[in-house]
CSV table of C-alpha atoms in Angstrom, one decimal:
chain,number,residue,atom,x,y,z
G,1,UNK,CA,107.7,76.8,82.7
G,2,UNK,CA,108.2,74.3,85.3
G,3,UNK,CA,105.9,74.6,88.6
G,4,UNK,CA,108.8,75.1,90.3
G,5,UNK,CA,110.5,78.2,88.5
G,6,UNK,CA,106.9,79.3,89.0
G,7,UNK,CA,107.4,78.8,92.9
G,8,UNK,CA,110.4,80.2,93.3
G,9,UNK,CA,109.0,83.3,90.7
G,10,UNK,CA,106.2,84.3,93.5
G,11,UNK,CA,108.1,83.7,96.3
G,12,UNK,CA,111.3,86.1,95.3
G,13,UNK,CA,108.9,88.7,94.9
G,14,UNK,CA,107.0,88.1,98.0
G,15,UNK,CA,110.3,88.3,99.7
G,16,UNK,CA,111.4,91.0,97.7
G,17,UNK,CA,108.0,93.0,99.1
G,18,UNK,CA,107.7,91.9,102.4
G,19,UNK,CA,111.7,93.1,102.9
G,20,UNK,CA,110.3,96.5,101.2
G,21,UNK,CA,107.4,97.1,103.5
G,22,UNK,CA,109.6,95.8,106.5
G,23,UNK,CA,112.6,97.9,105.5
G,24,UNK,CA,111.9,100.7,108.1
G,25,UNK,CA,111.5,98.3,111.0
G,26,UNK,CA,115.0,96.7,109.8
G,27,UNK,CA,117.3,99.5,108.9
G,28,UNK,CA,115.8,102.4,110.3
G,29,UNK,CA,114.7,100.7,113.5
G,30,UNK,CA,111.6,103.2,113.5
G,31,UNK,CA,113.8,105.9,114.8
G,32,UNK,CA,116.0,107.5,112.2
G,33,UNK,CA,113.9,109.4,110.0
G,34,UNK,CA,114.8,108.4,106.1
G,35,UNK,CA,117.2,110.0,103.9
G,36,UNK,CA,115.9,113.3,102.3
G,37,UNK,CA,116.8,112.1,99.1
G,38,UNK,CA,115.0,108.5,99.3
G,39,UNK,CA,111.7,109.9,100.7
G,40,UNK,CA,111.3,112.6,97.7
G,41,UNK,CA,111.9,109.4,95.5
G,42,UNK,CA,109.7,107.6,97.3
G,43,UNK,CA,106.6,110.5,96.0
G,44,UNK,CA,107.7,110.6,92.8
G,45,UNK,CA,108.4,107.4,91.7
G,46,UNK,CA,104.9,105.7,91.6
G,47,UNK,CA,103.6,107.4,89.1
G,48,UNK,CA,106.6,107.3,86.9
G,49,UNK,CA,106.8,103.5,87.1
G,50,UNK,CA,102.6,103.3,86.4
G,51,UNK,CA,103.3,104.9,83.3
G,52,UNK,CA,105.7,102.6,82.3
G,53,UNK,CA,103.8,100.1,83.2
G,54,UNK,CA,101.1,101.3,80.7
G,55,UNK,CA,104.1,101.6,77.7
G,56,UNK,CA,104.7,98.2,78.7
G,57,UNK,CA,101.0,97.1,78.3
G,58,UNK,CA,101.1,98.8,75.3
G,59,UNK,CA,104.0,98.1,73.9
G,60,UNK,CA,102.8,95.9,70.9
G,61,UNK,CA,100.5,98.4,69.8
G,62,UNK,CA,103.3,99.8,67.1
G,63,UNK,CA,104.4,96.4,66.2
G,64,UNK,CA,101.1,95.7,65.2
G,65,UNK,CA,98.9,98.8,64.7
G,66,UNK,CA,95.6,97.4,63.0
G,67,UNK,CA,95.1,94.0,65.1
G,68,UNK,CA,95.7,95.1,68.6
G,69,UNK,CA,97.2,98.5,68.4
G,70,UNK,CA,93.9,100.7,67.2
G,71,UNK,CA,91.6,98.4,69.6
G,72,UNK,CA,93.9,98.8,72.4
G,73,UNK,CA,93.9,102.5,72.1
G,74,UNK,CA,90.4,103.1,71.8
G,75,UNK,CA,89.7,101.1,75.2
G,76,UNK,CA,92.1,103.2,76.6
G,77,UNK,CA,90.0,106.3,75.2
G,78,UNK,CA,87.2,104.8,76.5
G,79,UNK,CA,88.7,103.9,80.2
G,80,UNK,CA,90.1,107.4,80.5
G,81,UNK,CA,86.8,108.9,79.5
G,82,UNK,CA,84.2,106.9,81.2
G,83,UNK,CA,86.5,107.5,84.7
G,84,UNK,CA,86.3,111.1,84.0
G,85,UNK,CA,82.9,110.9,83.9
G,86,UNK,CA,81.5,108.8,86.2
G,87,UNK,CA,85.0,107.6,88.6
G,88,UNK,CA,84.1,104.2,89.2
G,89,UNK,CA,86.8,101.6,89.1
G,90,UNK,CA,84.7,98.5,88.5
G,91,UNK,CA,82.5,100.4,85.7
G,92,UNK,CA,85.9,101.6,83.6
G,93,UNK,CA,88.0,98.1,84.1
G,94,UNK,CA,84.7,96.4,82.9
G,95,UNK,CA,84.0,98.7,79.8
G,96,UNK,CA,87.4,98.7,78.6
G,97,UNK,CA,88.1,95.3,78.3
G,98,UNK,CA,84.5,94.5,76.9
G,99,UNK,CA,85.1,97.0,74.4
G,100,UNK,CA,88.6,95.4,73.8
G,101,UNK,CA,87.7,91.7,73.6
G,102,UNK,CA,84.8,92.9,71.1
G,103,UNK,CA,87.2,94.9,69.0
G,104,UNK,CA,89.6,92.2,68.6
G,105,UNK,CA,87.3,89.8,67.1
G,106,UNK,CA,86.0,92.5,63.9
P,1,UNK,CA,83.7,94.4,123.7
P,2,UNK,CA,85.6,92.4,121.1
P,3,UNK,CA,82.7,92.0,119.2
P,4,UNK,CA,82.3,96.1,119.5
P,5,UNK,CA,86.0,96.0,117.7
P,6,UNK,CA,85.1,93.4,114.9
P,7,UNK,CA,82.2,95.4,113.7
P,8,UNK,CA,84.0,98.7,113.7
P,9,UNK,CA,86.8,97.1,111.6
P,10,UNK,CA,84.6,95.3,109.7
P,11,UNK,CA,82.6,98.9,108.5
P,12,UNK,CA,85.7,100.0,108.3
P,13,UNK,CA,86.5,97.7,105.7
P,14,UNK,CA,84.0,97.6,103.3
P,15,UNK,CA,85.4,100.3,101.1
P,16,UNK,CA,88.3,97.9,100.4
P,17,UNK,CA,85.6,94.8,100.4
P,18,UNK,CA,84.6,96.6,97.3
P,19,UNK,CA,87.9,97.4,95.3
P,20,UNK,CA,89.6,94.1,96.0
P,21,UNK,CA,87.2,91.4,95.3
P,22,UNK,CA,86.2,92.7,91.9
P,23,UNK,CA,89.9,93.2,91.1
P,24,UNK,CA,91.4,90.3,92.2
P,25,UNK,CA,88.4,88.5,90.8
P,26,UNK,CA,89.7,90.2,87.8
P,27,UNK,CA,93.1,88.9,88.6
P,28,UNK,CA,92.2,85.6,89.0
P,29,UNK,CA,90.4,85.4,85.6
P,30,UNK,CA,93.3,86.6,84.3
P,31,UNK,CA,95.5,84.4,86.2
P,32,UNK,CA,93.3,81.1,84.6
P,33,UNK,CA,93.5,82.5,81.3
P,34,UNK,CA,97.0,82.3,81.0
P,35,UNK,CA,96.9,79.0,82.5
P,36,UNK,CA,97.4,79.6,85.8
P,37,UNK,CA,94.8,77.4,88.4
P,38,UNK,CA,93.2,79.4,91.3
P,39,UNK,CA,95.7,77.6,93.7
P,40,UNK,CA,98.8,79.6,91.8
P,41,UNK,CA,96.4,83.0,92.2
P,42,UNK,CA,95.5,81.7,96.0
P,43,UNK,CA,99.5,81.0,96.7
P,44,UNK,CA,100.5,84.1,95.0
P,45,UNK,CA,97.9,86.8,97.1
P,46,UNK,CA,98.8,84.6,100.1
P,47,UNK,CA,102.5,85.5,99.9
P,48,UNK,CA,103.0,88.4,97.8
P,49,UNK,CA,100.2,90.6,98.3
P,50,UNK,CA,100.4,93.7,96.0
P,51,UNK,CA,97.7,94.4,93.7
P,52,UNK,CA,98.9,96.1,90.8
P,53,UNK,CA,102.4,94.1,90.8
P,54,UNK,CA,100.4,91.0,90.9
P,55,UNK,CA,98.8,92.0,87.6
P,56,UNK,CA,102.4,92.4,86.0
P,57,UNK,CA,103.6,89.1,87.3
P,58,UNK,CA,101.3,87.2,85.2
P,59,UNK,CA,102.8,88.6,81.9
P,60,UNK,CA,106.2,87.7,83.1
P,61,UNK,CA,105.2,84.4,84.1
P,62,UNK,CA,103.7,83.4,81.5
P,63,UNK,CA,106.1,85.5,79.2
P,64,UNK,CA,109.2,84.0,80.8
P,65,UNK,CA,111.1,87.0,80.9
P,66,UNK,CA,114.2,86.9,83.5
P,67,UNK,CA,114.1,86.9,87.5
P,68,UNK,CA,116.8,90.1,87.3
P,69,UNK,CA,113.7,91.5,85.5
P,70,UNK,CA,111.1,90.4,87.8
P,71,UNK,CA,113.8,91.3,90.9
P,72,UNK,CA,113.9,94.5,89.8
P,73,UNK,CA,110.2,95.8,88.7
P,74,UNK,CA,109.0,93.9,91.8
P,75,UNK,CA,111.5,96.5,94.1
P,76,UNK,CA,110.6,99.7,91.8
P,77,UNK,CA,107.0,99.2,91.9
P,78,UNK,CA,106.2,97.7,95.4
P,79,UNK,CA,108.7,100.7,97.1
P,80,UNK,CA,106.4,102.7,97.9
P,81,UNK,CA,105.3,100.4,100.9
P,82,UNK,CA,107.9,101.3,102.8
P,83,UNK,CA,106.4,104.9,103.2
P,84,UNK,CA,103.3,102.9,104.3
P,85,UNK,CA,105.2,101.2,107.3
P,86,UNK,CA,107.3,104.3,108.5
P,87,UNK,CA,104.1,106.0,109.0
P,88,UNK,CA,103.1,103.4,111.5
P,89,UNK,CA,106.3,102.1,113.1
P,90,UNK,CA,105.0,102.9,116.4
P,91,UNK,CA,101.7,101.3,116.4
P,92,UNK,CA,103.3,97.7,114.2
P,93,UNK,CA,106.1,98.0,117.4
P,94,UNK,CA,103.8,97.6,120.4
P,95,UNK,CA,102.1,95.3,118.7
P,96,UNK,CA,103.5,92.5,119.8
P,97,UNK,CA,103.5,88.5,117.9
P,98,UNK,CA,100.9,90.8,114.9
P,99,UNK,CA,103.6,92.8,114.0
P,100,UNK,CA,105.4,90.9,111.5
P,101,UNK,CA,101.8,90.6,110.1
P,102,UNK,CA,100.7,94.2,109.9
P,103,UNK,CA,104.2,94.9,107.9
P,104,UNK,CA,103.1,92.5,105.5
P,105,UNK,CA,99.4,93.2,105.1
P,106,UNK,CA,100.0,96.8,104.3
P,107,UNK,CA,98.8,98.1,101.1
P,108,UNK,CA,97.4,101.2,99.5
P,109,UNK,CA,94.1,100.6,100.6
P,110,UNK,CA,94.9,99.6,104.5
P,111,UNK,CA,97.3,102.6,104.6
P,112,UNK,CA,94.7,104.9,103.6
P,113,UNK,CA,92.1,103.2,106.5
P,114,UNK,CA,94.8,103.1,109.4
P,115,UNK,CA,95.4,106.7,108.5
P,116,UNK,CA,91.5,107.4,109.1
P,117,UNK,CA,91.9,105.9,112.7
P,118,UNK,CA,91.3,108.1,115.9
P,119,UNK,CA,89.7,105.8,118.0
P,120,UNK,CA,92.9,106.0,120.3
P,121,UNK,CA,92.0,103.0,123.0
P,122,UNK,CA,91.4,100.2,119.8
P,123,UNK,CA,92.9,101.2,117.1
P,124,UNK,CA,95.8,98.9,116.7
P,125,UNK,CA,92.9,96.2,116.9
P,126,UNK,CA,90.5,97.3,114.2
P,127,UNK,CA,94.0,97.7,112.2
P,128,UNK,CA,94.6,94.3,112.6
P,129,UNK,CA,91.0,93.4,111.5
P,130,UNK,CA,90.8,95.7,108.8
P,131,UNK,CA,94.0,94.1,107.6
P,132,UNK,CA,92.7,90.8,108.1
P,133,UNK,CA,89.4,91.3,106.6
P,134,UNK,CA,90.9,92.9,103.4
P,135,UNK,CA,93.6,90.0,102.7
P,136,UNK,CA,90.6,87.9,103.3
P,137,UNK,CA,88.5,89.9,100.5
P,138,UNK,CA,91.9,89.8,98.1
P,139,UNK,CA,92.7,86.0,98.8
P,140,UNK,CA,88.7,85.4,98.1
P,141,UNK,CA,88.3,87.2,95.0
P,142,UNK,CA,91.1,85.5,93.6
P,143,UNK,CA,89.8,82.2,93.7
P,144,UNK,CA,86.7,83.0,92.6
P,145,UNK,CA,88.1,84.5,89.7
P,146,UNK,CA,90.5,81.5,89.1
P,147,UNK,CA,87.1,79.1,89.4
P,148,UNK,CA,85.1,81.5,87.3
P,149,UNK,CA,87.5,81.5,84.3
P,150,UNK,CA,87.5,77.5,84.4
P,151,UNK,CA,84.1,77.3,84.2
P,152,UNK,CA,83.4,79.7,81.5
P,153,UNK,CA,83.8,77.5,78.5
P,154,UNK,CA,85.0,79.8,75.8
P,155,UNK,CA,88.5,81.5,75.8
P,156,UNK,CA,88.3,85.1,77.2
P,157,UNK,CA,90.7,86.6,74.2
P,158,UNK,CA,91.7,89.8,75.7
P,159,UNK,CA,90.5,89.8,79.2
P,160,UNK,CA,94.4,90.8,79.8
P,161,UNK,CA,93.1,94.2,79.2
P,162,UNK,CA,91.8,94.6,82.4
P,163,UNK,CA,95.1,95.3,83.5
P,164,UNK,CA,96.1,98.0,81.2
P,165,UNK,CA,92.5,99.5,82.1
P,166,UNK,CA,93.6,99.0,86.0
P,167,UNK,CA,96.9,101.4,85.5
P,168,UNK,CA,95.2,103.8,83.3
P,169,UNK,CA,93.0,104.1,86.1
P,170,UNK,CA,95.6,104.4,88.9
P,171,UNK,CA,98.3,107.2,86.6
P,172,UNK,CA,94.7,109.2,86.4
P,173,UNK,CA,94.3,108.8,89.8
P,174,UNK,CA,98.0,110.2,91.2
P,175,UNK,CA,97.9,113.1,88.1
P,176,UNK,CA,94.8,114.7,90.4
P,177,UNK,CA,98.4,115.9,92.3
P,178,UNK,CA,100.3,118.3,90.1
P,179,UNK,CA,103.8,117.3,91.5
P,180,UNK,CA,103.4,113.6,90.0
P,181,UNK,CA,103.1,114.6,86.3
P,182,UNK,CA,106.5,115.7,85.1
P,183,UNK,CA,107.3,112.1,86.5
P,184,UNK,CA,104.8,110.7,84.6
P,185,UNK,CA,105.5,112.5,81.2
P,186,UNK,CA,109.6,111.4,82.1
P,187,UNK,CA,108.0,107.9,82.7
P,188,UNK,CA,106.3,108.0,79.9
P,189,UNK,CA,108.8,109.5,77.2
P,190,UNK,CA,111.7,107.3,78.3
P,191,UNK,CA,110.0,104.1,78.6
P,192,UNK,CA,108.7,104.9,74.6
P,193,UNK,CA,112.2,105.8,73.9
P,194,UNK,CA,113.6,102.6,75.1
P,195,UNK,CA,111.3,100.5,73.5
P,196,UNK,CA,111.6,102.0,70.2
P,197,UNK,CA,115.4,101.4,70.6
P,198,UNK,CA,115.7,98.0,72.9
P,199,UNK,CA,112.5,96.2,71.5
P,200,UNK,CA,109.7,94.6,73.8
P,201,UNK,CA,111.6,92.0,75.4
P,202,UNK,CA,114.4,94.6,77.3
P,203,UNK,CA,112.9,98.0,77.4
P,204,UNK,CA,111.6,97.6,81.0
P,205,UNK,CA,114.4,97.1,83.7
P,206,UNK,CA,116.3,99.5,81.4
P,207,UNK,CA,113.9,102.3,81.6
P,208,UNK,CA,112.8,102.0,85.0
P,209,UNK,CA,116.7,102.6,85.8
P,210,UNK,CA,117.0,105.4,83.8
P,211,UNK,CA,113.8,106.7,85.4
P,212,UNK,CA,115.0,106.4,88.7
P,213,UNK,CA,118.4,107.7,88.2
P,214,UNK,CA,116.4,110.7,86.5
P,215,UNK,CA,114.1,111.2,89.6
P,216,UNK,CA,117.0,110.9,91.5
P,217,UNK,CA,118.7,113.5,90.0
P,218,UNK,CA,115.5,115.9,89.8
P,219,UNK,CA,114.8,115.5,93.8
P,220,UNK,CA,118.4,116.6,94.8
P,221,UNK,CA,118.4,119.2,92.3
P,222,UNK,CA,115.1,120.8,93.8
P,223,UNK,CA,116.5,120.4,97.5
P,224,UNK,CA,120.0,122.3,96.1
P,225,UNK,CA,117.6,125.0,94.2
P,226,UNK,CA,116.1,126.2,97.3
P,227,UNK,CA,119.4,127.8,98.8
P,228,UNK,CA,121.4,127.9,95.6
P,229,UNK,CA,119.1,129.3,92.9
P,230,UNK,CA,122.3,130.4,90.5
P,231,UNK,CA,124.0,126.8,90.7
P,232,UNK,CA,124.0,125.5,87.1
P,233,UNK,CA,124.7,122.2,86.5
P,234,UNK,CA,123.9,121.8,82.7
């Protein structure tokens, strides 16, 4: 990919987010309260999306169950538990992806 | 006084000091590995600012999936900000050449600061701060990630895992509320669905649209229930 498709990449979606988080100073002007319908969206989405976003993390696991599938699902096992435990960011990402970059090289 | 100000903000801040410089050290690790420099991680937390989105970039960058794609997760995921600036349209208003700023620098973390704030006679000033301080702490762990993986001689063959680690951490996070897990499972369930069908390279923009139009349909329904228990669409 040329540097400047990279560029123009990052800056759509900065533009893209900065119109997001301005979108209440531009069409709402601050005083209109938003639509019913967009607010109840606006609680429920996020954790829709993050869990497609983990189907798309994972999504090579069937296509390839014994070289990245099995390891990717036990780091996941092993995120999920250790945060249970002890809920520490830093500790989980760091355990995870040891335990998958070790994995991967059996 | 101003001094007073900095120091507040700057306690303030160290929470976030803590959870952004190890991720986006993280990020910019991940950034080099896919052969990214730490200027691309540097220009990228300068402009976009959004961790979790940021993460996701770097697989379509270096995937070269296309910009409708991109277009489209970068609105689904990063519109939840907008909740973040309603709250504080008042305060970003009267605050005069900062405010485009403030808009910009909001995130998850700040939101959850500013919303800690009752120090009525300065507290659009430690806002500022705190949102300076944390871009600061994003934009810094970036590079240092982005020099660290250059100088670390061997490939880091999987480090992309910290990302998947990152959202596992954030889903468990939002299910501690009990009205974000039916969208989760629906999140969950249709984007399997669709990339059993669709394959890896489409099953994202196609299943965050069917999400949404789901949600969307959910939410009204709830709002109609409340008056009109016997309505029955299905």
């Amino acid at each position: 990919m040329s540097p400047y498709r990279i560029i123009l990449i990052i800056l759509i979606s900065a533009i893209i987010t900065f119109i997001l988080r301005a979108l209440p100073f531009i069409v709402f002007n601050g005083k209109i309260k938003m639509p019913d319908a967009l607010e109840r969206l606006g609680k429920v989405l996020p954790s829709a999306i993050m869990a497609v976003l983990i189907v798309y993390c994972l999504k090579d696991v069937p296509s390839d169950i014994l070289n990245t599938g099995i390891p990717k699902l036990l780091a996941v096992l092993a995120v999920v538990i250790s945060y249970r435990l002890k809920k520490n960011t830093f500790l989980s990402i760091i355990l995870g992806t040891g335990l998958y970059m070790i994995l991967i090289t059996l | 006084m101003n001094k007073e100000i900095i120091k507040t903000s700057f306690i303030k801040s160290i929470p976030i000091m803590c959870s952004y410089f190890f991720v986006s050290l993280a990020y910019g690790i991940m950034m080099e590995e896919n052969g990214f420099a730490w200027y691309y991680s540097l220009f990228t937390s300068l402009t976009v600012y959004t961790g979790a989105f940021q993460f996701v970039l770097i697989t379509f960058l270096s995937s070269g999936v296309s910009i409708l794609t991109i277009a489209l997760t970068a609105l689904l995921m990063n519109s939840r900000q907008m909740f973040y600036s309603l709250t504080f349209v008042e305060d970003f208003k009267n605050m005069g050449k900062k405010k485009l700023y403030m808009i910009h620098t909001m995130t998850d973390e700040t939101y959850a600061v500013n919303c800690t704030l009752d120090d009525e006679k300065n507290r659009r000033d430690i806002m500022f701060f705190v949102a300076l301080f944390s871009r600061c702490y994003w934009m810094a762990g970036a590079v240092a990630g982005g020099i660290l993986g250059q100088l670390i001689p061997y490939k880091l063959e999987g480090i992309d895992f910290c990302m998947t680690a990152l959202f596992v951490i954030i889903l468990m996070e939002q299910l501690e509320k009990k009205e974000n897990r039916i969208p989760a499972v629906i999140g969950a369930a249709v984007s399997v669905i669709c990339l059993l069908v669709l394959g890896e390279r489409t099953f994202m923009p196609v299943s965050m649209i069917i999400i949404s139009l789901i949600l969307m349909g959910r939410s009204s329904k709830e709002r109609n229930g409340e008056n009109l228990e016997c309505h029955h669409t299905e």
